[in-house]
Amino acid sequence: MSNDLISRKKLLEEINNFSMRITGSFNTAQISVVEEAKKSIIRIINEQPTVRDAEKEA
């Protein structure tokens, strides 16, 4: 897996489109938790080094 290449743009699109269907009563706390989790995942992805970062350091 260390040689896998992924599209950061596509991954971020998938995460932004991620939604959870909450059945039963409307629960604002659950929605808030999902949204905060999405923000954290997006931040982690954006903080990952890229090939361009490595080229700048060389």
mmCIF file of C-alpha atoms in Angstrom:
data_model
loop_
_atom_site.group_PDB
_atom_site.id
_atom_site.type_symbol
_atom_site.label_atom_id
_atom_site.label_comp_id
_atom_site.label_asym_id
_atom_site.label_seq_id
_atom_site.Cartn_x
_atom_site.Cartn_y
_atom_site.Cartn_z
ATOM 1 C CA MET A 1 0.000 0.000 0.000
ATOM 2 C CA SER A 2 2.916 2.378 0.457
ATOM 3 C CA ASN A 3 3.060 2.894 -3.305
ATOM 4 C CA ASP A 4 -0.642 3.707 -3.654
ATOM 5 C CA LEU A 5 -1.446 7.027 -5.238
ATOM 6 C CA ILE A 6 -4.753 8.693 -4.503
ATOM 7 C CA SER A 7 -6.383 11.866 -5.688
ATOM 8 C CA ARG A 8 -6.597 14.296 -2.796
ATOM 9 C CA LYS A 9 -9.314 16.184 -4.666
ATOM 10 C CA LYS A 10 -11.455 13.052 -5.147
ATOM 11 C CA LEU A 11 -10.977 11.976 -1.538
ATOM 12 C CA LEU A 12 -12.020 15.396 -0.242
ATOM 13 C CA GLU A 13 -15.067 15.332 -2.536
ATOM 14 C CA GLU A 14 -16.093 11.948 -1.124
ATOM 15 C CA ILE A 15 -15.735 13.164 2.445
ATOM 16 C CA ASN A 16 -17.628 16.381 1.748
ATOM 17 C CA ASN A 17 -20.428 14.338 0.187
ATOM 18 C CA PHE A 18 -20.509 11.898 3.091
ATOM 19 C CA SER A 19 -23.712 12.055 5.049
ATOM 20 C CA MET A 20 -25.327 9.920 7.666
ATOM 21 C CA ARG A 21 -29.016 9.194 7.669
ATOM 22 C CA ILE A 22 -30.299 9.544 11.176
ATOM 23 C CA THR A 23 -33.385 7.495 11.754
ATOM 24 C CA GLY A 24 -35.872 8.206 14.473
ATOM 25 C CA SER A 25 -35.942 11.538 16.183
ATOM 26 C CA PHE A 26 -33.865 14.419 14.879
ATOM 27 C CA ASN A 27 -30.673 14.618 16.904
ATOM 28 C CA THR A 28 -28.660 17.800 16.507
ATOM 29 C CA ALA A 29 -25.821 16.415 18.611
ATOM 30 C CA GLN A 30 -25.315 13.484 16.227
ATOM 31 C CA ILE A 31 -25.273 15.771 13.216
ATOM 32 C CA SER A 32 -22.765 18.028 14.958
ATOM 33 C CA VAL A 33 -20.490 15.074 15.740
ATOM 34 C CA VAL A 34 -20.535 13.907 12.109
ATOM 35 C CA GLU A 35 -19.774 17.406 10.822
ATOM 36 C CA GLU A 36 -16.885 17.847 13.267
ATOM 37 C CA ALA A 37 -15.508 14.434 12.293
ATOM 38 C CA LYS A 38 -15.638 15.427 8.616
ATOM 39 C CA LYS A 39 -13.754 18.655 9.398
ATOM 40 C CA SER A 40 -11.077 16.714 11.279
ATOM 41 C CA ILE A 41 -10.643 14.193 8.468
ATOM 42 C CA ILE A 42 -10.382 16.977 5.884
ATOM 43 C CA ARG A 43 -7.765 18.750 8.026
ATOM 44 C CA ILE A 44 -5.728 15.534 8.326
ATOM 45 C CA ILE A 45 -5.825 15.030 4.545
ATOM 46 C CA ASN A 46 -4.830 18.622 3.849
ATOM 47 C CA GLU A 47 -1.867 18.351 6.230
ATOM 48 C CA GLN A 48 -0.362 15.329 4.443
ATOM 49 C CA PRO A 49 2.822 15.958 2.492
ATOM 50 C CA THR A 50 2.679 15.780 -1.263
ATOM 51 C CA VAL A 51 5.192 15.018 -3.988
ATOM 52 C CA ARG A 52 5.361 18.743 -4.658
ATOM 53 C CA ASP A 53 6.360 19.358 -1.033
ATOM 54 C CA ALA A 54 9.225 16.880 -1.424
ATOM 55 C CA GLU A 55 10.326 18.560 -4.659
ATOM 56 C CA LYS A 56 10.419 21.964 -2.937
ATOM 57 C CA GLU A 57 12.681 20.577 -0.205
ATOM 58 C CA ALA A 58 15.135 19.048 -2.713
#
